[in-house]
Coordinates of N, CA, C and O in Angstrom, one line a residue:
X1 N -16.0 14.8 -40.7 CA -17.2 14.1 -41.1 C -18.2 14.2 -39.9 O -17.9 13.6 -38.9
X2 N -19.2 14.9 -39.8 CA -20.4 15.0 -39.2 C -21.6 14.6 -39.5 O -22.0 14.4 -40.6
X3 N -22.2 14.3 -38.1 CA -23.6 13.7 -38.6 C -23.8 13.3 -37.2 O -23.0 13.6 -36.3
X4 N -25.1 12.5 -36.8 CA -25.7 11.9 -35.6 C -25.1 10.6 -35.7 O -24.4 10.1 -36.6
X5 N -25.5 9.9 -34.6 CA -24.8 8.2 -34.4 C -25.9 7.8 -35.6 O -26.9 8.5 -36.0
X6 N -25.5 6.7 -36.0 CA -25.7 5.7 -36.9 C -25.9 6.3 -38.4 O -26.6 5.8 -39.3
X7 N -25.0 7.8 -38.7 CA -25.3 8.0 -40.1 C -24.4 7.1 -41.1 O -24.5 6.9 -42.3
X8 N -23.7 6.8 -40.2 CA -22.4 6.2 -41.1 C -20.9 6.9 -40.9 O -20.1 6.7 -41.8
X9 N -20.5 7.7 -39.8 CA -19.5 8.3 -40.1 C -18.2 7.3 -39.8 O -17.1 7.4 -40.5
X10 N -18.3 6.4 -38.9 CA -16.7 5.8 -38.4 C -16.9 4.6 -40.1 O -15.9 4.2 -40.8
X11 N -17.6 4.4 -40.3 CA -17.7 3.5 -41.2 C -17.2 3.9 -42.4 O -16.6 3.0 -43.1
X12 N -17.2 5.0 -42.9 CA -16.9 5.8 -44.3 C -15.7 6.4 -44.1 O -15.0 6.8 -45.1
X13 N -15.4 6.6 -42.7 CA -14.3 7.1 -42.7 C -13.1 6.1 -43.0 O -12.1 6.4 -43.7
X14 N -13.4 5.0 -42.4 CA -12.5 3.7 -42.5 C -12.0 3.8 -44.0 O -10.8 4.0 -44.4
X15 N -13.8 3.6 -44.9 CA -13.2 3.3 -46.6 C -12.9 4.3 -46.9 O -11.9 4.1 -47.7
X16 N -13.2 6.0 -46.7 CA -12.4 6.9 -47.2 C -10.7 6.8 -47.3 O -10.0 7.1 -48.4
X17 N -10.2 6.4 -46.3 CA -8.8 6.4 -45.7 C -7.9 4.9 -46.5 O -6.7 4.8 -46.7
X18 N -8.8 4.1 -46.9 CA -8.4 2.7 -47.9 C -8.3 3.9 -49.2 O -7.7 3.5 -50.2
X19 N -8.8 5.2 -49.2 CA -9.4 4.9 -51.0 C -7.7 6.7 -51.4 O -7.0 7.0 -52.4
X20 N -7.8 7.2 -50.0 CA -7.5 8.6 -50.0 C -6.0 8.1 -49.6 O -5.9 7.5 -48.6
X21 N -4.7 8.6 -50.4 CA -3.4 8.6 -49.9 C -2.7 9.5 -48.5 O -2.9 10.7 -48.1
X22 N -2.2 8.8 -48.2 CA -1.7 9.6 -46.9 C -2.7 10.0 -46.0 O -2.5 10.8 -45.0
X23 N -4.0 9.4 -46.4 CA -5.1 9.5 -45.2 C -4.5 9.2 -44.2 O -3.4 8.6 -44.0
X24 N -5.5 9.7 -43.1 CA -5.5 9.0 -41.5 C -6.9 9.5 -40.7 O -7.2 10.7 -40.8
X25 N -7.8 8.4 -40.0 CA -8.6 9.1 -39.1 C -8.4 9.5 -37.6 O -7.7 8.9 -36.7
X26 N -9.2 10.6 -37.7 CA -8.9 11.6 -36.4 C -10.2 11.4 -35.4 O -11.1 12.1 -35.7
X27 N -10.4 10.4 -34.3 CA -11.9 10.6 -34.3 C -12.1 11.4 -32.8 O -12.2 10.9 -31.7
X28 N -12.1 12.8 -33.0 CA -12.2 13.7 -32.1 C -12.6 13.5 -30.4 O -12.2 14.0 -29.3
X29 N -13.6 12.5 -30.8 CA -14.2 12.0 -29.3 C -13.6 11.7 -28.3 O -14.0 11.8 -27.2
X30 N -12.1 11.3 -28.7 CA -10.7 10.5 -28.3 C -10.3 12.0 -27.2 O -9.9 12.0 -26.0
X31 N -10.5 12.7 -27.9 CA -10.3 14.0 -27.2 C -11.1 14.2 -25.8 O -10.7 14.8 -24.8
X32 N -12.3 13.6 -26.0 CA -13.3 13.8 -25.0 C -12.9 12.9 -23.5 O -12.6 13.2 -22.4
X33 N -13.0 11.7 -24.3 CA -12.8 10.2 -23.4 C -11.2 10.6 -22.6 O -11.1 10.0 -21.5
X34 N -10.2 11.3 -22.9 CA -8.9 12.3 -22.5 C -9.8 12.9 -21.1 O -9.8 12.6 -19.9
X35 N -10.3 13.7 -21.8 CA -10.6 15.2 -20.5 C -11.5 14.1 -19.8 O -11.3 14.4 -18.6
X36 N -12.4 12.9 -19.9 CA -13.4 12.9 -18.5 C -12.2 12.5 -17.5 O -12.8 12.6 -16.4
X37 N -11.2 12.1 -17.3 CA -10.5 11.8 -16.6 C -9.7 12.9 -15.8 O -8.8 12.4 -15.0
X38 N -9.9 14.4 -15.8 CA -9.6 15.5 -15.3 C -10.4 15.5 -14.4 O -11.6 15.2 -14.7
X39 N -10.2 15.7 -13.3 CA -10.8 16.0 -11.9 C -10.9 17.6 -11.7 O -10.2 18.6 -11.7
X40 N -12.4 17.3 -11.4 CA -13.2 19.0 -11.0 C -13.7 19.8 -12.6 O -13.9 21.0 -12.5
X41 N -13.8 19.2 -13.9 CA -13.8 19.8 -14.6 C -15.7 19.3 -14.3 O -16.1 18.3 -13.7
X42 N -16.6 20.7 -15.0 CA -18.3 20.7 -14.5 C -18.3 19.2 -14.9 O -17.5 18.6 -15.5
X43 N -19.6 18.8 -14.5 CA -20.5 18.0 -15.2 C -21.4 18.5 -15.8 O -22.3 18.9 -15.2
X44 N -21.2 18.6 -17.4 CA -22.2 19.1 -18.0 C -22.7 18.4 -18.8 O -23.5 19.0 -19.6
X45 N -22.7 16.9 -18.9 CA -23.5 16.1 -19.5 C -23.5 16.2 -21.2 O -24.5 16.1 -21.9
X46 N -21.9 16.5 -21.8 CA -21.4 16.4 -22.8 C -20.0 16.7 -23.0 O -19.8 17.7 -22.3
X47 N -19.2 16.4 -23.4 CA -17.8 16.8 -23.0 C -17.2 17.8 -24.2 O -16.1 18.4 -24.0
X48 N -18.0 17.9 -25.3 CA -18.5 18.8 -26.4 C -18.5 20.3 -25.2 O -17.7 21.1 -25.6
X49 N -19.1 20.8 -24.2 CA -19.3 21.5 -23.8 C -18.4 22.2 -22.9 O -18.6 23.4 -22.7
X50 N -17.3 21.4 -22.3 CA -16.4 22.0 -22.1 C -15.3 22.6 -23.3 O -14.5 21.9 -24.0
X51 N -15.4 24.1 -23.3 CA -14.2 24.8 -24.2 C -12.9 24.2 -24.5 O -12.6 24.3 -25.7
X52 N -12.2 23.6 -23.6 CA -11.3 22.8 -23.8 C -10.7 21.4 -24.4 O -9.6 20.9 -24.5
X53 N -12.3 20.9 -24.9 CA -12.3 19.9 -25.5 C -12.6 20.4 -26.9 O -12.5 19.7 -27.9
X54 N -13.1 21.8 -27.0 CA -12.9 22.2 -28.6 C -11.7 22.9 -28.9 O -11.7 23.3 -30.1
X55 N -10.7 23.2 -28.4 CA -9.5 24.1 -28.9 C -8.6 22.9 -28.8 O -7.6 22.9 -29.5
X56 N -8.8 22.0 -28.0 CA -7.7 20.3 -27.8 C -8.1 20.1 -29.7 O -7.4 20.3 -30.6
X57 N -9.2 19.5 -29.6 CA -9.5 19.4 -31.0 C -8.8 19.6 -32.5 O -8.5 18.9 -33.4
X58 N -8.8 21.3 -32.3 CA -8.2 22.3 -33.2 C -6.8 21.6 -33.1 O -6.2 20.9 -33.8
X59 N -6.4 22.0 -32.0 CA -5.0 22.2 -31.6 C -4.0 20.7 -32.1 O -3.0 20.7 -32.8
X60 N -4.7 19.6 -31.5 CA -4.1 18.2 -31.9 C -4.6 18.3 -33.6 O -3.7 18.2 -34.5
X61 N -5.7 18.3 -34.0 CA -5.8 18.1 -35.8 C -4.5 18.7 -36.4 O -3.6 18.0 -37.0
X62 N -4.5 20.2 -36.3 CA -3.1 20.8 -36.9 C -2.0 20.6 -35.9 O -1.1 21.3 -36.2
X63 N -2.0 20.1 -35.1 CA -0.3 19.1 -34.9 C -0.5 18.1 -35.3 O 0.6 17.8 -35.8
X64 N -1.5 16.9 -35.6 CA -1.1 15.7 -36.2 C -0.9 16.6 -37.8 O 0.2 17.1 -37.9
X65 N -1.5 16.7 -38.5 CA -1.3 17.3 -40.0 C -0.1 18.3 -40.3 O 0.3 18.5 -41.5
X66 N 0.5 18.9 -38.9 CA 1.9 19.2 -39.5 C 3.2 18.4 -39.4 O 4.3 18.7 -39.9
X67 N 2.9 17.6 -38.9 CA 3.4 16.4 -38.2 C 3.5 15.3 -39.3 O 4.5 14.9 -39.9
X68 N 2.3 14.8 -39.5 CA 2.5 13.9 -40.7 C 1.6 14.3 -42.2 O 0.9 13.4 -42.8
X69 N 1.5 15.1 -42.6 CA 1.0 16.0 -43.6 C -0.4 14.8 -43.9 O -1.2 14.1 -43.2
X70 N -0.3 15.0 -45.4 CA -1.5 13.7 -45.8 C -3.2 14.6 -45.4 O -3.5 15.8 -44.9
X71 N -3.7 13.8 -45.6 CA -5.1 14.0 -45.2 C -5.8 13.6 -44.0 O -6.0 12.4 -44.0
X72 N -6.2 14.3 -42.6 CA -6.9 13.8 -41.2 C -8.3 14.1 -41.7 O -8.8 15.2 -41.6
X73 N -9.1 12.7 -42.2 CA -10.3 12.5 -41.8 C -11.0 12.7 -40.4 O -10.6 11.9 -39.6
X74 N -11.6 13.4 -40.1 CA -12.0 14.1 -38.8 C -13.3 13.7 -38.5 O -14.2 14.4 -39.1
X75 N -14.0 12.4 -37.4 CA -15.1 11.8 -36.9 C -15.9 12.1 -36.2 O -15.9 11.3 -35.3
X76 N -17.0 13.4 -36.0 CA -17.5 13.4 -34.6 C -18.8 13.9 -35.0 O -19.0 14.2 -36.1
X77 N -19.7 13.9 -33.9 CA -21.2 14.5 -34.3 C -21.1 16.2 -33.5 O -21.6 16.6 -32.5
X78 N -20.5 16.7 -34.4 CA -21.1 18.2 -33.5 C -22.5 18.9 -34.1 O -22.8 19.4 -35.1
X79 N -23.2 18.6 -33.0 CA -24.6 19.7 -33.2 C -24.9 20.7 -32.8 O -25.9 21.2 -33.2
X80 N -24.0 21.4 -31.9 CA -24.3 23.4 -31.5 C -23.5 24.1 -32.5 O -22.3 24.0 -32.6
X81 N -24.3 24.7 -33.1 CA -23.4 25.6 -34.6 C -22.4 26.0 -33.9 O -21.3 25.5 -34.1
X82 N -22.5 27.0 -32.8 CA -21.3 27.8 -31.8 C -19.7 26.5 -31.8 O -18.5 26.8 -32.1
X83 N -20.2 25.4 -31.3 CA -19.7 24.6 -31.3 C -18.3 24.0 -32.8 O -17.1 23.6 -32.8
X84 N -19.3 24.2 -33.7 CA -18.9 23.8 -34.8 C -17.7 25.3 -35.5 O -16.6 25.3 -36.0
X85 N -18.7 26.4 -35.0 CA -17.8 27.4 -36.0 C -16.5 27.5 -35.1 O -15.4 27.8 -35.6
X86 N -16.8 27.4 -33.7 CA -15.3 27.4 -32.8 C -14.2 26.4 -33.8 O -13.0 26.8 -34.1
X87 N -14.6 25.7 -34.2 CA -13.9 24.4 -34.7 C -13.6 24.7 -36.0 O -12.4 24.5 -35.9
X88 N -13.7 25.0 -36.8 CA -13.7 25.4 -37.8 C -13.0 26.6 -38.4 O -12.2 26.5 -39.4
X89 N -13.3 27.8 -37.7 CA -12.5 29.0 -37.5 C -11.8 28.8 -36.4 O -11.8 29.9 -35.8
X90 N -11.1 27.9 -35.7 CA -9.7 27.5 -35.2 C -8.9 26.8 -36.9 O -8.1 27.2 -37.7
X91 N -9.5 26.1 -36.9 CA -8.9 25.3 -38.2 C -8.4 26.2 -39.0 O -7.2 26.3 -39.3
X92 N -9.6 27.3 -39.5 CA -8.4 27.7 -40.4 C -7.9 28.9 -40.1 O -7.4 29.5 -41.1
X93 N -7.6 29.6 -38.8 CA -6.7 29.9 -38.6 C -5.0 29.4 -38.5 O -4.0 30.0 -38.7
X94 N -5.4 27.7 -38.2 CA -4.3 27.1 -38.5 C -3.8 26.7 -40.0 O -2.8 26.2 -40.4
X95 N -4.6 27.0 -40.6 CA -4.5 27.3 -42.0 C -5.1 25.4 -42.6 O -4.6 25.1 -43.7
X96 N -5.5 24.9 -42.2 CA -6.2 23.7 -42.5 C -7.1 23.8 -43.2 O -8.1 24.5 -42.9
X97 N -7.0 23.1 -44.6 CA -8.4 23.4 -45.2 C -9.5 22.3 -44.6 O -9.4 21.2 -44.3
X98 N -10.4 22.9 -44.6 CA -11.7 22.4 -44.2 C -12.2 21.8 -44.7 O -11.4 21.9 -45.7
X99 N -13.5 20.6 -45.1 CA -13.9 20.4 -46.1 C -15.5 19.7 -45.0 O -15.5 18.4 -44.7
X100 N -16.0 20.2 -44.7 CA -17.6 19.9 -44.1 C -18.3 18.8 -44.4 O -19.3 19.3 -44.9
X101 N -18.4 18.0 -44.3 CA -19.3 16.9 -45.0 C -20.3 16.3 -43.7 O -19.9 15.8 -42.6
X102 N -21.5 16.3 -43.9 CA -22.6 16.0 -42.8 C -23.2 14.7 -43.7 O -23.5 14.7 -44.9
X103 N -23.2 13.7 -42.8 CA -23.5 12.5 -43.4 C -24.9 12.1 -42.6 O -25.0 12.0 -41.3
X104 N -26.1 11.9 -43.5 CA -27.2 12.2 -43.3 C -28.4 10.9 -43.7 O -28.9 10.8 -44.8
X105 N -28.8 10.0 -42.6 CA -29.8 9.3 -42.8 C -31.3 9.5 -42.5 O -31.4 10.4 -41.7
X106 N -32.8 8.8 -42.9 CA -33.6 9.2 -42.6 C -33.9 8.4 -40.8 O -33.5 7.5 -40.1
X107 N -34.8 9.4 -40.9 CA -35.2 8.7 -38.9 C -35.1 7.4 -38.7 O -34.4 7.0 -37.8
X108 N -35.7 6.6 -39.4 CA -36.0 4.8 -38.9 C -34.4 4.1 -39.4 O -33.8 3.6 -38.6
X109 N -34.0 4.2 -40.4 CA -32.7 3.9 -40.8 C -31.5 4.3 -39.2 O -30.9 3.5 -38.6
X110 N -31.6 5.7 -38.9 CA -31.0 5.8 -37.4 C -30.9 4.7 -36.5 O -30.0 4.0 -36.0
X111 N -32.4 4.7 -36.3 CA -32.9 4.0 -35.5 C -32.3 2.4 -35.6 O -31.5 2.0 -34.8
X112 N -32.9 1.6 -36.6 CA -32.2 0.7 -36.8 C -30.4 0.5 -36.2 O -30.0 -0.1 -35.3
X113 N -29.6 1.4 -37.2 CA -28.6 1.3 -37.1 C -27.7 1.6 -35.8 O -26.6 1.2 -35.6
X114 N -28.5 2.1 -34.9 CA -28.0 3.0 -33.5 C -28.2 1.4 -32.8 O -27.3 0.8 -32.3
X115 N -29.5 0.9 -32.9 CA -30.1 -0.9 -32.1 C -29.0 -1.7 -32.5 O -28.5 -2.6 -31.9
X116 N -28.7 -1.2 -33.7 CA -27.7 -2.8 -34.1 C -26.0 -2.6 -33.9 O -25.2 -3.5 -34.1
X117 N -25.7 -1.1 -33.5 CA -24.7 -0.8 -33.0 C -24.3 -1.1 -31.7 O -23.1 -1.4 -31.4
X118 N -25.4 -1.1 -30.8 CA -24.9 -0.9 -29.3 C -23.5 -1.8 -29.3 O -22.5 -1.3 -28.9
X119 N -23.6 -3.4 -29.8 CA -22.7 -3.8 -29.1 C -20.7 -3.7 -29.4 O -19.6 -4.2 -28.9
X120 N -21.5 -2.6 -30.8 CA -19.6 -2.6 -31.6 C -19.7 -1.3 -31.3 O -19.4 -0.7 -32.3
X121 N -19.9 -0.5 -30.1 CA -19.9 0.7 -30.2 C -18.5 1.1 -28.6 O -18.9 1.6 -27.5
X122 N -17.2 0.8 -28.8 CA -16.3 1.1 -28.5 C -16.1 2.7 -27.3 O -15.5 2.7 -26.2
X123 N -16.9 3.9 -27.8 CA -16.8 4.6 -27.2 C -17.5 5.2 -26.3 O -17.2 6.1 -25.6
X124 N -18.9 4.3 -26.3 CA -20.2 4.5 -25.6 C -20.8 2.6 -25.7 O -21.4 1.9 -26.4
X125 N -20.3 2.5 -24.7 CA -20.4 0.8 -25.0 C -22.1 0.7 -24.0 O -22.3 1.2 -22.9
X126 N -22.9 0.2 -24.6 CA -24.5 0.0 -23.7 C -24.7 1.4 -23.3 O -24.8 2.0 -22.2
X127 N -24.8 1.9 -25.0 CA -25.4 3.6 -24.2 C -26.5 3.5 -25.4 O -26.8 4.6 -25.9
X128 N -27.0 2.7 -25.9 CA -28.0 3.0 -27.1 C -29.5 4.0 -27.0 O -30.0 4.6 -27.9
X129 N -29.8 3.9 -25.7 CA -30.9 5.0 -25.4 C -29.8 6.3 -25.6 O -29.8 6.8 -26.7
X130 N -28.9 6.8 -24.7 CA -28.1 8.2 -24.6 C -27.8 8.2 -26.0 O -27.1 9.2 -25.9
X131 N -27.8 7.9 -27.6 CA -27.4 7.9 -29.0 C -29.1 7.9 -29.3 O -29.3 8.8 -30.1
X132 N -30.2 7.2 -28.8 CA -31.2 8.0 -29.2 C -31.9 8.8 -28.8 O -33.0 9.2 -29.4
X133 N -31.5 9.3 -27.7 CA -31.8 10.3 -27.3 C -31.5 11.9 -28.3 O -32.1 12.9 -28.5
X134 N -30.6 11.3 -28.5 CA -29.8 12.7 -28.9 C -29.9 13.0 -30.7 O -29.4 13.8 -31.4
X135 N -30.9 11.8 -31.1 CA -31.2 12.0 -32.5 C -32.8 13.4 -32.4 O -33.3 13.9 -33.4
X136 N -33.1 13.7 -31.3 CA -33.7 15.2 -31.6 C -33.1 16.6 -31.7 O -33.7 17.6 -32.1
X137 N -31.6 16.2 -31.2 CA -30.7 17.3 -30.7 C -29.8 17.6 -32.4 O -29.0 18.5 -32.7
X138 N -30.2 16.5 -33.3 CA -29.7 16.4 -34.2 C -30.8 16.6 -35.7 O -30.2 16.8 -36.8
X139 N -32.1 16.6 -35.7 CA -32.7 16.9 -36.4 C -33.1 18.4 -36.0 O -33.6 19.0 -36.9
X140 N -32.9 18.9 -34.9 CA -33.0 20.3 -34.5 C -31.5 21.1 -34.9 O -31.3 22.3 -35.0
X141 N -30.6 20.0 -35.2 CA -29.3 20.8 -35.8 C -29.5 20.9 -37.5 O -28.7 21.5 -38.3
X142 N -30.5 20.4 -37.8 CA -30.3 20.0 -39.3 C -30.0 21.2 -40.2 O -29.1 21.4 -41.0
X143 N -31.2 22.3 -39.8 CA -31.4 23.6 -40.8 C -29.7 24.2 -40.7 O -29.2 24.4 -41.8
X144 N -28.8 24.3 -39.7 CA -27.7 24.7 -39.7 C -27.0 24.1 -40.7 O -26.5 24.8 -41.6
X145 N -26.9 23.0 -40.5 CA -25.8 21.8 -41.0 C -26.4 21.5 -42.3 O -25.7 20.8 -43.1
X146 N -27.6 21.8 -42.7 CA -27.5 21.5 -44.5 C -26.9 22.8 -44.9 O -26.7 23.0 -46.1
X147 N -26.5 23.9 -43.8 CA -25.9 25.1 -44.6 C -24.8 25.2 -44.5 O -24.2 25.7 -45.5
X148 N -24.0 24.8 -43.4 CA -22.7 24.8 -43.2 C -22.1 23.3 -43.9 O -20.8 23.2 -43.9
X149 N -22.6 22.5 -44.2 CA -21.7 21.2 -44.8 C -22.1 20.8 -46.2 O -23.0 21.5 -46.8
X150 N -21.7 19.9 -46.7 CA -22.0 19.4 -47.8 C -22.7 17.7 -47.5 O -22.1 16.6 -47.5
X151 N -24.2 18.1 -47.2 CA -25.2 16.5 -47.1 C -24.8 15.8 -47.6 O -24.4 16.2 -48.7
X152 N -24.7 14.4 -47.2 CA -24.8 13.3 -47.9 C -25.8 12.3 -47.7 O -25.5 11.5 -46.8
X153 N -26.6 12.2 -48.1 CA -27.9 10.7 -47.7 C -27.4 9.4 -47.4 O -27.0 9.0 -48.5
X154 N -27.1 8.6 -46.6 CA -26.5 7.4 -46.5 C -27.7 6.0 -46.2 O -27.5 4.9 -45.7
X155 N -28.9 6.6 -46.7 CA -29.9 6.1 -46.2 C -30.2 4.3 -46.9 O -30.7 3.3 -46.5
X156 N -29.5 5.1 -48.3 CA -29.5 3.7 -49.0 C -28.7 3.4 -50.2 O -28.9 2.9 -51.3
X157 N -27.3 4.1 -48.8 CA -26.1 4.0 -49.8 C -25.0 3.3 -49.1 O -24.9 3.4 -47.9
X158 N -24.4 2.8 -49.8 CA -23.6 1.7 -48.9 C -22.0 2.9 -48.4 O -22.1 4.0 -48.8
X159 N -20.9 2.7 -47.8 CA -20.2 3.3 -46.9 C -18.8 3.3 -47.6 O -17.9 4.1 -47.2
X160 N -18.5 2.3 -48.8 CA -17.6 2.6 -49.8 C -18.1 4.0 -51.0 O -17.5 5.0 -51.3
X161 N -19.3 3.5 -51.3 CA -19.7 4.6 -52.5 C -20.0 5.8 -51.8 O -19.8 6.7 -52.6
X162 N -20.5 6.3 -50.4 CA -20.2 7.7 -49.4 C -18.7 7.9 -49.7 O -18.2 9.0 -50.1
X163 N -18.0 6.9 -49.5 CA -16.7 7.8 -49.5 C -15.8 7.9 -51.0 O -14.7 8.4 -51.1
X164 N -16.6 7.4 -52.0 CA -16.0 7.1 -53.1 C -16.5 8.7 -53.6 O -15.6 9.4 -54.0
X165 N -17.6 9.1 -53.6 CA -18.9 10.4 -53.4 C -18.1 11.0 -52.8 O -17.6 11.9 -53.5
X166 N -17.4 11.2 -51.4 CA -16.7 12.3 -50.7 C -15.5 12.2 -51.5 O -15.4 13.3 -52.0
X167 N -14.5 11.3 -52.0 CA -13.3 11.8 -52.1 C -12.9 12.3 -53.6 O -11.8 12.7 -54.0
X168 N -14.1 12.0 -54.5 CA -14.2 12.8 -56.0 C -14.7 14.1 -56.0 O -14.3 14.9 -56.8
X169 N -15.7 14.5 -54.8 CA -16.2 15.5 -55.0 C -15.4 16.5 -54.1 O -15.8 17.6 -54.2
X170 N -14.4 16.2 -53.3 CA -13.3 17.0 -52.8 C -12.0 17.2 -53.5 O -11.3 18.1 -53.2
X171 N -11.8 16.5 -54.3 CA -10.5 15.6 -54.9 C -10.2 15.5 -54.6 O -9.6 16.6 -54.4
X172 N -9.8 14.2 -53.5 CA -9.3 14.0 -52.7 C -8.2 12.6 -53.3 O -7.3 12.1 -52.6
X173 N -8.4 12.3 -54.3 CA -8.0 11.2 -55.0 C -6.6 11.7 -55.7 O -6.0 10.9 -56.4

């Protein structure tokens, strides 16, 4: 599940995983928040950017999924297509099927929701400027990501019926 902060993804992923058997969420970032703790790796001012946090990625999704089969809901905002297709064509080389879903609100809705996140926001705790910052990095990803995923508007849709919408239109039920 992709998209920018405040489209809705940790949120739908929750109800996806209530609605989807043998679900589980995977929220990638976990991966990230891992490597800042490596000493001497660059500062590149995304952890997205080091190679190593995209093949960890690949690599733990298809070990948790052969491990406990079921469905891994997968949480993260990737915006460099390079980025994404690394991820993706690792996946299915591991033979994982894919299923793309970019969860998609309008500008001021972000906005809103990114303000009213700061303080439940676990992985970036008092980072609400660094989350809007990066809503240009993510309307500059758009033209990609309406081609590579399957949009969803969540602009004025509540976060059970996104995932009620994701898991009929994947069959995931």
């Amino acid at each position: 599940m992709n998209g920018t902060f405040g489209a809705g993804k940790t949120t739908t992923a929750n109800e996806l995983v209530k609605l989807v058997p043998a679900s589980r969420i995977f929220d990638a970032e976990e991966v990230g928040g891992m490597l800042r703790h490596v000493r001497d790796l660059p500062q590149l001012g995304d952890f997205q950017h080091w190679p190593p946090w995209r093949h960890l990625v690949v690599e733990t999704a298809s070990q948790l999924l052969k491990y406990l089969g079921g469905v891994l809901v997968v949480v993260q905002s990737v915006l460099v297509e390079q980025y994404w297709t690394e991820i993706r064509s690792g996946l299915e080389k591991a033979d994982v099927q894919v299923h793309h879903v970019v969860l998609h609100a309008d500008h001021d809705t972000l906005v809103k929701r990114i303000e009213g996140d700061d303080e439940n926001n676990t992985a970036f705790p008092n980072n609400r400027q660094w989350r809007l910052d990066h809503l240009a990095a993510y309307h500059g990803a758009r033209p990609w990501l309406d081609q590579a995923g399957d949009v969803i508007d969540t602009t004025h849709v509540n976060a059970a019926d996104v995932a009620r919408l994701i898991a009929d239109k994947h069959r995931l039920l």
